[in-house]
mmCIF file of C-alpha atoms and ligand atoms in Angstrom:
data_model
loop_
_atom_site.group_PDB
_atom_site.id
_atom_site.type_symbol
_atom_site.label_atom_id
_atom_site.label_comp_id
_atom_site.label_asym_id
_atom_site.label_seq_id
_atom_site.Cartn_x
_atom_site.Cartn_y
_atom_site.Cartn_z
ATOM 1 C CA MET U 1 -8.400 -18.996 13.937
ATOM 2 C CA ARG U 2 -4.907 -18.637 13.711
ATOM 3 C CA LEU U 3 -3.097 -15.346 12.399
ATOM 4 C CA ALA U 4 0.606 -14.925 11.328
ATOM 5 C CA VAL U 5 1.401 -11.505 12.332
ATOM 6 C CA THR U 6 4.548 -9.917 11.133
ATOM 7 C CA GLY U 7 6.773 -7.711 13.972
ATOM 8 C CA LYS U 8 7.694 -8.909 17.008
ATOM 9 C CA GLN U 9 7.408 -5.468 19.226
ATOM 10 C CA GLY U 10 6.025 -3.118 17.342
ATOM 11 C CA GLN U 11 2.175 -0.987 18.260
ATOM 12 C CA VAL U 12 -0.087 -2.995 16.308
ATOM 13 C CA VAL U 13 1.570 -6.489 16.683
ATOM 14 C CA THR U 14 1.546 -6.194 20.650
ATOM 15 C CA ALA U 15 -1.923 -5.344 20.300
ATOM 16 C CA LEU U 16 -3.054 -8.141 18.448
ATOM 17 C CA ILE U 17 -1.305 -10.219 20.820
ATOM 18 C CA GLU U 18 -2.888 -8.871 23.632
ATOM 19 C CA ARG U 19 -6.175 -8.796 21.970
ATOM 20 C CA GLY U 20 -6.198 -12.142 20.085
ATOM 21 C CA ALA U 21 -6.069 -13.700 23.528
ATOM 22 C CA VAL U 22 -8.995 -11.571 24.592
ATOM 23 C CA HIS U 23 -10.531 -12.960 21.353
ATOM 24 C CA GLY U 24 -9.613 -16.470 21.677
ATOM 25 C CA VAL U 25 -7.154 -16.131 18.331
ATOM 26 C CA ASP U 26 -4.042 -17.309 18.006
ATOM 27 C CA ILE U 27 -1.800 -14.644 17.318
ATOM 28 C CA LEU U 28 1.790 -15.973 15.782
ATOM 29 C CA ALA U 29 4.010 -12.978 15.799
ATOM 30 C CA LEU U 30 6.702 -13.487 13.451
ATOM 31 C CA GLY U 31 9.813 -10.717 13.415
ATOM 32 C CA ARG U 32 13.759 -10.534 12.999
ATOM 33 C CA PRO U 33 15.790 -12.758 13.007
ATOM 34 C CA GLU U 34 13.248 -15.714 11.932
ATOM 35 C CA LEU U 35 11.526 -13.215 9.639
ATOM 36 C CA ASP U 36 13.411 -10.069 7.881
ATOM 37 C CA LEU U 37 11.164 -8.089 5.519
ATOM 38 C CA ALA U 38 14.658 -7.417 3.531
ATOM 39 C CA ASP U 39 15.372 -10.667 3.130
ATOM 40 C CA ARG U 40 12.710 -12.587 0.843
ATOM 41 C CA ALA U 41 13.403 -16.228 1.490
ATOM 42 C CA SER U 42 13.276 -15.747 5.512
ATOM 43 C CA VAL U 43 9.648 -14.379 4.942
ATOM 44 C CA LEU U 44 8.474 -17.159 2.937
ATOM 45 C CA ASP U 45 10.429 -20.079 5.014
ATOM 46 C CA ALA U 46 8.970 -18.247 8.109
ATOM 47 C CA LEU U 47 5.447 -17.535 6.882
ATOM 48 C CA THR U 48 4.369 -20.761 5.003
ATOM 49 C CA GLY U 49 5.791 -22.979 8.257
ATOM 50 C CA ALA U 50 3.252 -21.115 10.622
ATOM 51 C CA LYS U 51 0.669 -22.453 8.279
ATOM 52 C CA PRO U 52 -1.925 -19.401 9.211
ATOM 53 C CA ASP U 53 -5.865 -19.009 8.630
ATOM 54 C CA ALA U 54 -4.263 -15.606 7.633
ATOM 55 C CA ILE U 55 -1.065 -13.165 7.423
ATOM 56 C CA VAL U 56 -1.584 -9.493 8.851
ATOM 57 C CA SER U 57 1.118 -7.689 7.256
ATOM 58 C CA ALA U 58 1.863 -5.205 10.308
ATOM 59 C CA ALA U 59 5.568 -4.823 10.156
ATOM 60 C CA ALA U 60 6.813 -2.107 8.177
ATOM 61 C CA TYR U 61 9.954 1.141 8.216
ATOM 62 C CA THR U 62 7.820 3.341 10.094
ATOM 63 C CA ALA U 63 10.821 6.060 10.558
ATOM 64 C CA VAL U 64 8.998 8.551 8.817
ATOM 65 C CA ASP U 65 11.764 11.505 8.889
ATOM 66 C CA LYS U 66 15.163 8.935 8.757
ATOM 67 C CA ALA U 67 13.446 7.275 5.438
ATOM 68 C CA GLU U 68 14.538 10.769 3.487
ATOM 69 C CA SER U 69 18.020 9.961 4.081
ATOM 70 C CA GLU U 70 17.581 5.958 3.615
ATOM 71 C CA PRO U 71 15.381 5.583 0.923
ATOM 72 C CA ALA U 72 16.543 2.105 -0.036
ATOM 73 C CA GLN U 73 16.624 0.781 3.232
ATOM 74 C CA ALA U 74 13.035 1.667 3.246
ATOM 75 C CA PHE U 75 11.710 0.415 -0.015
ATOM 76 C CA ALA U 76 13.424 -2.562 0.620
ATOM 77 C CA VAL U 77 11.224 -3.066 3.525
ATOM 78 C CA ASN U 78 7.695 -1.291 2.853
ATOM 79 C CA CYS U 79 7.909 -2.992 -0.899
ATOM 80 C CA ASP U 80 9.942 -5.589 -1.452
ATOM 81 C CA GLY U 81 8.748 -7.119 2.143
ATOM 82 C CA ALA U 82 5.433 -6.367 1.298
ATOM 83 C CA GLY U 83 5.669 -8.416 -2.120
ATOM 84 C CA ALA U 84 7.410 -11.275 -0.363
ATOM 85 C CA VAL U 85 4.345 -11.234 2.307
ATOM 86 C CA ALA U 86 2.253 -11.686 -0.742
ATOM 87 C CA GLU U 87 3.999 -14.420 -2.184
ATOM 88 C CA ALA U 88 3.937 -16.028 1.400
ATOM 89 C CA ALA U 89 0.115 -15.502 1.240
ATOM 90 C CA VAL U 90 -0.215 -16.711 -2.424
ATOM 91 C CA ALA U 91 1.704 -20.094 -1.889
ATOM 92 C CA LEU U 92 -0.642 -20.891 1.563
ATOM 93 C CA GLY U 93 -3.794 -19.584 -0.201
ATOM 94 C CA VAL U 94 -4.920 -17.557 2.396
ATOM 95 C CA PRO U 95 -5.942 -13.771 2.783
ATOM 96 C CA VAL U 96 -3.408 -11.249 3.437
ATOM 97 C CA LEU U 97 -4.227 -8.169 5.392
ATOM 98 C CA HIS U 98 -1.794 -5.496 4.744
ATOM 99 C CA LEU U 99 -1.537 -2.017 7.223
ATOM 100 C CA SER U 100 -0.537 1.203 5.251
ATOM 101 C CA THR U 101 -0.651 4.842 6.036
ATOM 102 C CA ASP U 102 -2.515 8.043 5.072
ATOM 103 C CA TYR U 103 1.076 9.407 4.042
ATOM 104 C CA VAL U 104 -0.172 7.936 0.955
ATOM 105 C CA PHE U 105 -1.898 11.181 -0.156
ATOM 106 C CA ASP U 106 -0.677 14.438 -0.708
ATOM 107 C CA GLY U 107 -3.002 16.493 2.061
ATOM 108 C CA THR U 108 -4.971 18.977 -0.575
ATOM 109 C CA SER U 109 -8.438 17.602 0.010
ATOM 110 C CA PRO U 110 -11.381 19.483 1.188
ATOM 111 C CA GLU U 111 -12.661 16.819 2.968
ATOM 112 C CA PRO U 112 -12.062 13.193 4.004
ATOM 113 C CA TYR U 113 -10.100 11.089 1.528
ATOM 114 C CA LEU U 114 -12.079 8.006 0.017
ATOM 115 C CA GLU U 115 -9.797 4.685 -1.070
ATOM 116 C CA SER U 116 -11.056 5.768 -4.610
ATOM 117 C CA ASP U 117 -8.820 9.245 -4.407
ATOM 118 C CA LEU U 118 -5.945 9.710 -5.909
ATOM 119 C CA VAL U 119 -2.904 9.115 -3.938
ATOM 120 C CA GLY U 120 0.242 11.724 -3.877
ATOM 121 C CA PRO U 121 2.615 10.670 -1.115
ATOM 122 C CA THR U 122 4.636 13.564 -0.250
ATOM 123 C CA SER U 123 7.334 11.152 1.818
ATOM 124 C CA VAL U 124 9.995 8.456 1.120
ATOM 125 C CA TYR U 125 8.001 6.763 3.902
ATOM 126 C CA GLY U 126 4.539 7.550 2.190
ATOM 127 C CA ARG U 127 6.140 6.615 -1.519
ATOM 128 C CA SER U 128 7.521 3.173 -0.010
ATOM 129 C CA LYS U 129 4.050 2.637 1.589
ATOM 130 C CA LEU U 130 2.583 3.139 -1.370
ATOM 131 C CA ALA U 131 4.593 1.120 -3.407
ATOM 132 C CA GLY U 132 4.026 -1.814 -1.029
ATOM 133 C CA GLU U 133 0.125 -1.391 -1.515
ATOM 134 C CA MET U 134 0.901 -1.606 -5.328
ATOM 135 C CA ARG U 135 3.078 -4.711 -5.133
ATOM 136 C CA LEU U 136 1.210 -6.698 -2.642
ATOM 137 C CA ALA U 137 -1.939 -6.277 -4.443
ATOM 138 C CA SER U 138 -0.468 -7.023 -7.627
ATOM 139 C CA ILE U 139 0.790 -10.486 -6.502
ATOM 140 C CA ALA U 140 -2.062 -11.185 -4.179
ATOM 141 C CA PRO U 141 -5.684 -10.388 -5.158
ATOM 142 C CA ASN U 142 -6.867 -12.171 -1.676
ATOM 143 C CA HIS U 143 -5.582 -8.992 -0.095
ATOM 144 C CA ALA U 144 -7.344 -6.389 2.087
ATOM 145 C CA ILE U 145 -5.279 -3.280 2.601
ATOM 146 C CA LEU U 146 -5.795 -1.526 5.279
ATOM 147 C CA ARG U 147 -4.882 2.445 5.840
ATOM 148 C CA THR U 148 -4.593 3.614 9.062
ATOM 149 C CA ALA U 149 -3.276 6.504 10.621
ATOM 150 C CA TRP U 150 -1.609 8.624 13.527
ATOM 151 C CA VAL U 151 -1.445 5.210 15.674
ATOM 152 C CA TYR U 152 -0.532 5.369 19.337
ATOM 153 C CA SER U 153 -0.821 2.832 22.087
ATOM 154 C CA PRO U 154 0.545 2.152 25.546
ATOM 155 C CA PHE U 155 3.138 -0.113 23.279
ATOM 156 C CA GLY U 156 6.487 0.903 21.212
ATOM 157 C CA ALA U 157 6.952 4.549 20.292
ATOM 158 C CA ASN U 158 4.267 6.605 19.472
ATOM 159 C CA PHE U 159 3.159 10.427 19.458
ATOM 160 C CA VAL U 160 1.434 10.397 22.956
ATOM 161 C CA LYS U 161 4.313 8.636 24.782
ATOM 162 C CA THR U 162 6.683 11.523 23.157
ATOM 163 C CA MET U 163 4.142 14.201 24.578
ATOM 164 C CA LEU U 164 4.670 12.470 28.101
ATOM 165 C CA ARG U 165 8.150 12.392 27.918
ATOM 166 C CA LEU U 166 8.133 16.052 27.083
ATOM 167 C CA ALA U 167 6.343 16.906 30.058
ATOM 168 C CA GLU U 168 8.620 15.227 32.409
ATOM 169 C CA THR U 169 10.933 18.071 32.156
ATOM 170 C CA ARG U 170 8.348 21.070 30.511
ATOM 171 C CA ASP U 171 5.483 23.269 31.235
ATOM 172 C CA SER U 172 4.864 23.708 27.778
ATOM 173 C CA VAL U 173 5.584 22.058 24.512
ATOM 174 C CA SER U 174 4.936 23.786 20.716
ATOM 175 C CA VAL U 175 3.286 21.507 18.493
ATOM 176 C CA VAL U 176 1.759 22.013 15.164
ATOM 177 C CA ALA U 177 -1.629 23.040 14.118
ATOM 178 C CA ASP U 178 -2.096 22.785 10.700
ATOM 179 C CA GLN U 179 -1.530 19.208 10.292
ATOM 180 C CA GLN U 180 -5.601 17.585 9.983
ATOM 181 C CA GLY U 181 -5.877 13.917 10.850
ATOM 182 C CA THR U 182 -7.131 11.297 13.094
ATOM 183 C CA PRO U 183 -5.172 9.617 15.952
ATOM 184 C CA THR U 184 -6.086 5.893 15.973
ATOM 185 C CA SER U 185 -5.402 3.455 18.827
ATOM 186 C CA ALA U 186 -3.282 0.243 17.912
ATOM 187 C CA LEU U 187 -5.766 -1.662 20.368
ATOM 188 C CA ASP U 188 -9.011 -0.441 18.256
ATOM 189 C CA ILE U 189 -6.925 -1.387 15.498
ATOM 190 C CA ALA U 190 -6.069 -5.110 16.401
ATOM 191 C CA ASP U 191 -10.069 -5.553 17.188
ATOM 192 C CA ALA U 192 -10.961 -4.394 13.404
ATOM 193 C CA VAL U 193 -8.348 -6.550 12.448
ATOM 194 C CA ILE U 194 -9.668 -9.605 14.120
ATOM 195 C CA ALA U 195 -13.221 -8.884 12.687
ATOM 196 C CA ILE U 196 -12.242 -8.158 9.245
ATOM 197 C CA ALA U 197 -9.578 -11.481 9.208
ATOM 198 C CA ARG U 198 -12.645 -13.835 10.408
ATOM 199 C CA GLN U 199 -14.821 -12.410 7.406
ATOM 200 C CA MET U 200 -12.282 -12.767 4.507
ATOM 201 C CA ILE U 201 -11.540 -16.229 5.703
ATOM 202 C CA ASP U 202 -15.721 -16.830 6.201
ATOM 203 C CA SER U 203 -16.576 -15.663 2.666
ATOM 204 C CA ASP U 204 -14.840 -15.144 -0.643
ATOM 205 C CA GLU U 205 -17.088 -12.471 -1.323
ATOM 206 C CA ALA U 206 -14.776 -10.161 -4.080
ATOM 207 C CA GLU U 207 -16.391 -6.700 -2.249
ATOM 208 C CA LEU U 208 -14.453 -7.556 1.009
ATOM 209 C CA ARG U 209 -11.512 -7.282 -0.826
ATOM 210 C CA GLY U 210 -9.360 -4.471 -1.847
ATOM 211 C CA VAL U 211 -8.494 -1.128 -0.258
ATOM 212 C CA PHE U 212 -10.390 0.203 3.009
ATOM 213 C CA HIS U 213 -9.369 2.668 5.588
ATOM 214 C CA LEU U 214 -9.500 2.222 9.217
ATOM 215 C CA THR U 215 -9.178 5.198 11.606
ATOM 216 C CA GLY U 216 -10.551 6.993 14.726
ATOM 217 C CA THR U 217 -13.590 8.824 14.648
ATOM 218 C CA GLY U 218 -13.480 11.925 14.428
ATOM 219 C CA SER U 219 -10.497 14.335 13.622
ATOM 220 C CA ALA U 220 -7.868 16.347 15.455
ATOM 221 C CA SER U 221 -4.493 18.477 14.392
ATOM 222 C CA TRP U 222 -1.192 17.601 16.062
ATOM 223 C CA ALA U 223 -1.556 20.076 18.498
ATOM 224 C CA ASP U 224 -5.150 19.236 19.659
ATOM 225 C CA PHE U 225 -4.059 15.481 20.032
ATOM 226 C CA ALA U 226 -1.505 17.091 22.394
ATOM 227 C CA GLU U 227 -3.892 19.125 24.422
ATOM 228 C CA ALA U 228 -6.080 16.359 24.785
ATOM 229 C CA ILE U 229 -3.097 14.162 26.093
ATOM 230 C CA PHE U 230 -2.353 16.836 28.369
ATOM 231 C CA ALA U 231 -5.625 17.344 29.928
ATOM 232 C CA GLY U 232 -5.641 13.871 30.437
ATOM 233 C CA LEU U 233 -1.877 14.327 32.117
ATOM 234 C CA ALA U 234 -3.579 16.954 34.227
ATOM 235 C CA GLU U 235 -6.792 14.982 35.281
ATOM 236 C CA LYS U 236 -4.282 11.978 36.232
ATOM 237 C CA THR U 237 -1.713 13.865 38.328
ATOM 238 C CA GLY U 238 -2.439 17.576 38.342
ATOM 239 C CA LYS U 239 0.633 18.466 36.167
ATOM 240 C CA GLN U 240 -0.304 21.287 33.988
ATOM 241 C CA VAL U 241 1.614 21.307 30.724
ATOM 242 C CA THR U 242 0.657 23.952 27.946
ATOM 243 C CA VAL U 243 0.650 23.196 24.491
ATOM 244 C CA ASN U 244 2.207 26.629 21.708
ATOM 245 C CA ARG U 245 0.199 25.906 18.893
ATOM 246 C CA ILE U 246 3.115 26.459 15.759
ATOM 247 C CA THR U 247 2.995 26.279 12.478
ATOM 248 C CA THR U 248 4.776 23.509 10.574
ATOM 249 C CA ALA U 249 7.078 26.368 8.824
ATOM 250 C CA ASP U 250 7.968 26.592 12.736
ATOM 251 C CA TYR U 251 8.861 22.843 12.960
ATOM 252 C CA PRO U 252 11.077 21.892 9.959
ATOM 253 C CA THR U 253 11.410 18.017 9.300
ATOM 254 C CA PRO U 254 13.452 16.189 7.100
ATOM 255 C CA ALA U 255 9.791 14.687 5.440
ATOM 256 C CA ARG U 256 7.277 16.951 3.854
ATOM 257 C CA ARG U 257 3.727 15.593 5.823
ATOM 258 C CA PRO U 258 -0.073 15.962 4.449
ATOM 259 C CA ALA U 259 -1.618 19.254 5.621
ATOM 260 C CA TYR U 260 -4.478 17.282 5.761
ATOM 261 C CA SER U 261 -5.275 13.344 5.908
ATOM 262 C CA ARG U 262 -8.443 12.483 7.602
ATOM 263 C CA LEU U 263 -9.644 9.430 5.707
ATOM 264 C CA SER U 264 -13.137 8.298 5.019
ATOM 265 C CA ASN U 265 -14.558 5.225 7.245
ATOM 266 C CA GLU U 266 -17.710 4.552 5.268
ATOM 267 C CA LYS U 267 -16.476 1.606 3.193
ATOM 268 C CA LEU U 268 -15.459 -0.272 5.945
ATOM 269 C CA ALA U 269 -18.656 0.849 7.883
ATOM 270 C CA ARG U 270 -21.052 -0.227 5.511
ATOM 271 C CA LEU U 271 -18.781 -3.651 3.964
ATOM 272 C CA TYR U 272 -17.316 -4.959 7.052
ATOM 273 C CA GLY U 273 -19.722 -3.238 9.858
ATOM 274 C CA VAL U 274 -16.493 -2.145 11.774
ATOM 275 C CA ARG U 275 -16.080 1.099 13.264
ATOM 276 C CA LEU U 276 -13.516 2.664 15.230
ATOM 277 C CA PRO U 277 -14.675 4.498 18.281
ATOM 278 C CA ASP U 278 -13.995 8.321 19.159
ATOM 279 C CA TRP U 279 -10.247 8.922 19.035
ATOM 280 C CA ARG U 280 -10.883 11.228 22.597
ATOM 281 C CA ASP U 281 -12.105 8.226 23.854
ATOM 282 C CA SER U 282 -9.561 5.752 23.050
ATOM 283 C CA THR U 283 -7.175 8.091 24.207
ATOM 284 C CA LYS U 284 -8.382 8.357 27.518
ATOM 285 C CA LEU U 285 -8.725 4.197 27.998
ATOM 286 C CA VAL U 286 -4.619 4.456 26.881
ATOM 287 C CA LEU U 287 -3.585 7.424 29.052
ATOM 288 C CA ASP U 288 -5.525 4.891 31.777
ATOM 289 C CA ARG U 289 -2.847 2.380 31.344
ATOM 290 C CA LEU U 290 0.144 4.541 30.579
ATOM 291 C CA LEU U 291 -0.324 7.092 33.750
HETATM 292 N N1 NDP S 1 2.640 4.146 13.290
HETATM 293 C C1 NDP S 1 1.656 4.819 12.890
HETATM 294 O O1 NDP S 1 1.660 6.189 13.225
HETATM 295 C C2 NDP S 1 1.065 4.239 11.465
HETATM 296 C C3 NDP S 1 1.654 3.166 11.192
HETATM 297 N N2 NDP S 1 0.835 2.266 9.991
HETATM 298 C C4 NDP S 1 1.439 1.247 9.714
HETATM 299 O O2 NDP S 1 0.676 0.519 10.301
HETATM 300 C C5 NDP S 1 1.858 -0.510 10.929
HETATM 301 C C6 NDP S 1 2.168 -0.885 11.746
HETATM 302 O O3 NDP S 1 2.835 0.087 12.539
HETATM 303 P P1 NDP S 1 3.275 0.033 14.464
HETATM 304 O O4 NDP S 1 3.153 -0.744 14.861
HETATM 305 O O5 NDP S 1 2.927 1.614 14.721
HETATM 306 O O6 NDP S 1 4.752 -0.069 14.025
HETATM 307 P P2 NDP S 1 6.102 -0.063 15.013
HETATM 308 O O7 NDP S 1 6.741 1.311 14.726
HETATM 309 O O8 NDP S 1 5.624 0.110 16.351
HETATM 310 O O9 NDP S 1 6.634 -1.126 14.613
HETATM 311 C C7 NDP S 1 7.276 -1.582 13.111
HETATM 312 C C8 NDP S 1 7.181 -3.230 13.153
HETATM 313 O O10 NDP S 1 8.119 -3.463 11.859
HETATM 314 C C9 NDP S 1 9.024 -4.403 12.273
HETATM 315 N N3 NDP S 1 9.998 -4.165 11.164
HETATM 316 C C10 NDP S 1 10.855 -3.125 10.819
HETATM 317 N N4 NDP S 1 11.765 -3.636 10.071
HETATM 318 C C11 NDP S 1 11.615 -4.805 10.066
HETATM 319 C C12 NDP S 1 12.284 -6.154 9.143
HETATM 320 N N5 NDP S 1 13.126 -5.433 7.929
HETATM 321 N N6 NDP S 1 12.024 -7.289 9.109
HETATM 322 C C13 NDP S 1 10.885 -7.360 10.099
HETATM 323 N N7 NDP S 1 10.277 -6.648 10.772
HETATM 324 C C14 NDP S 1 10.596 -5.471 10.725
HETATM 325 C C15 NDP S 1 9.736 -3.787 13.771
HETATM 326 O O11 NDP S 1 10.370 -5.102 14.318
HETATM 327 P P3 NDP S 1 11.094 -5.098 15.628
HETATM 328 O O12 NDP S 1 10.094 -5.049 16.327
HETATM 329 O O13 NDP S 1 12.007 -6.006 15.489
HETATM 330 O O14 NDP S 1 12.234 -4.020 15.264
HETATM 331 C C16 NDP S 1 8.259 -3.393 14.707
HETATM 332 O O15 NDP S 1 7.533 -4.532 14.875
HETATM 333 C C17 NDP S 1 3.244 -0.478 9.857
HETATM 334 O O16 NDP S 1 2.760 -1.070 8.476
HETATM 335 C C18 NDP S 1 2.541 1.145 9.120
HETATM 336 O O17 NDP S 1 3.276 1.556 7.900
HETATM 337 C C19 NDP S 1 -0.117 3.363 9.441
HETATM 338 C C20 NDP S 1 -0.462 4.795 9.831
HETATM 339 C C21 NDP S 1 0.075 5.198 10.836
HETATM 340 C C1 TDO S 2 7.608 15.358 19.053
HETATM 341 C C2 TDO S 2 6.789 16.734 17.975
HETATM 342 C C3 TDO S 2 6.202 16.402 16.732
HETATM 343 N N1 TDO S 2 5.843 17.594 16.303
HETATM 344 C C4 TDO S 2 4.976 17.360 14.834
HETATM 345 C C5 TDO S 2 5.893 17.055 13.577
HETATM 346 C C6 TDO S 2 5.149 16.129 12.796
HETATM 347 O O1 TDO S 2 4.572 16.793 12.014
HETATM 348 C C7 TDO S 2 3.481 15.719 13.891
HETATM 349 C C8 TDO S 2 4.024 14.204 14.158
HETATM 350 O O2 TDO S 2 5.056 13.968 14.472
HETATM 351 P P1 TDO S 2 5.431 12.406 14.724
HETATM 352 O O3 TDO S 2 6.693 12.310 14.031
HETATM 353 O O4 TDO S 2 6.038 12.090 16.343
HETATM 354 O O5 TDO S 2 4.564 12.000 14.060
HETATM 355 P P2 TDO S 2 4.694 10.906 12.586
HETATM 356 O O6 TDO S 2 6.186 10.143 12.436
HETATM 357 O O7 TDO S 2 4.814 12.106 11.957
HETATM 358 O O8 TDO S 2 3.478 9.895 12.745
HETATM 359 C C9 TDO S 2 3.219 9.040 11.447
HETATM 360 O O9 TDO S 2 3.852 7.708 11.702
HETATM 361 C C10 TDO S 2 3.730 7.202 10.584
HETATM 362 C C11 TDO S 2 4.358 5.765 10.232
HETATM 363 C C12 TDO S 2 2.159 7.266 9.816
HETATM 364 O O10 TDO S 2 2.205 6.539 9.013
HETATM 365 C C13 TDO S 2 1.417 8.327 10.437
HETATM 366 O O11 TDO S 2 0.190 7.873 9.845
HETATM 367 C C14 TDO S 2 2.096 9.102 11.222
HETATM 368 O O12 TDO S 2 1.244 8.547 12.008
HETATM 369 O O13 TDO S 2 3.751 16.478 15.035
HETATM 370 C C15 TDO S 2 5.626 18.754 16.947
HETATM 371 O O14 TDO S 2 5.061 19.838 16.400
HETATM 372 N N2 TDO S 2 6.472 19.142 18.324
HETATM 373 C C16 TDO S 2 6.930 18.040 18.739
HETATM 374 O O15 TDO S 2 7.246 18.437 19.537
HETATM 375 MG MG1 MG S 3 7.120 8.871 14.013
#
């Protein structure tokens, strides 16, 4: 199986390169300059030239706070770029797996969001990713939109690496305790994407197309996530860092983030037989590699 993946240094694309080697899957990472999501022709040329069995659309504008002041760039990449990827998938006649986010939801649900629940993004980033979902789905019916959340890994930039960096110069860090979600390892996402792609290539079943939630098992606030990270740090290095649990109001940011964005993963488990590990176990594995 040969997967063309958009992006080059991102968390998910890097995890796919590593896990692809383990699974004996050909991963072709296509990113700037040969594939620029803001340049439609480069997307079509690079992807059709790769002749993959499926396309994994992982690249995106992911700077949540910066997007608030750069909406045009965020939409050019996350919406128009997704449309160009969808056109390439249709031209090739192959399935496209598109990564999206929990930030398409408004955060008011009292329980884990279903794929069929109403969306209501509260940030430019969330709105641009939702627009990308809709643009891609309208162009390429043969798609699986995979909404994940709170992605971390040994690669690129993520919350785990931010916390470990802060721990180098502090013995306490203030982290919001009133935003609930589920941390998700890019390595687990990569394993799931490979399993999903294989099934989409092997079966034209309509129920394998559409939107699926794909996050770790369990839930946490960002403060809980930080506490788990520092518990691992203490265990491995003896370094003690405490979390000062604060509110969102204590930590003003340009973007508004959902207060609650836990996603139900039951549809993916039922239709694909895919379920990601508990976030605490996967976080330990990533910390083992980072420390
Ligand atoms: N990070 C997270 O917490 C979450 C991410 N997601 C989604 O998962 C996907 C992967 O996220 P993640 O791996 O963390 O992303 P990263 O932020 O780690 O990397 C983003 C990737 O997108 C690429 N990219 C950005 N702009 C362009 C462009 N104009 N043309 C081509 N490539 C571009 C970057 O390429 P380059 O390396 O060249 O800069 C990079 O490879 C994204 O679709 C994201 O929206 C969903 C939920 C949570
Ligand atoms: C660094 C830091 C953040 N925070 C808060 C701010 C914010 O509410 C929360 C997360 O901060 P970050 O900016 O690191 O994470 P953020 O960029 O919001 O992460 C998001 O990325 C995009 C791409 C997604 O798709 C989302 O699923 C989500 O993973 O933690 C603190 O309270 N203290 C801190 O020291
Ligand atoms: Mg961020």
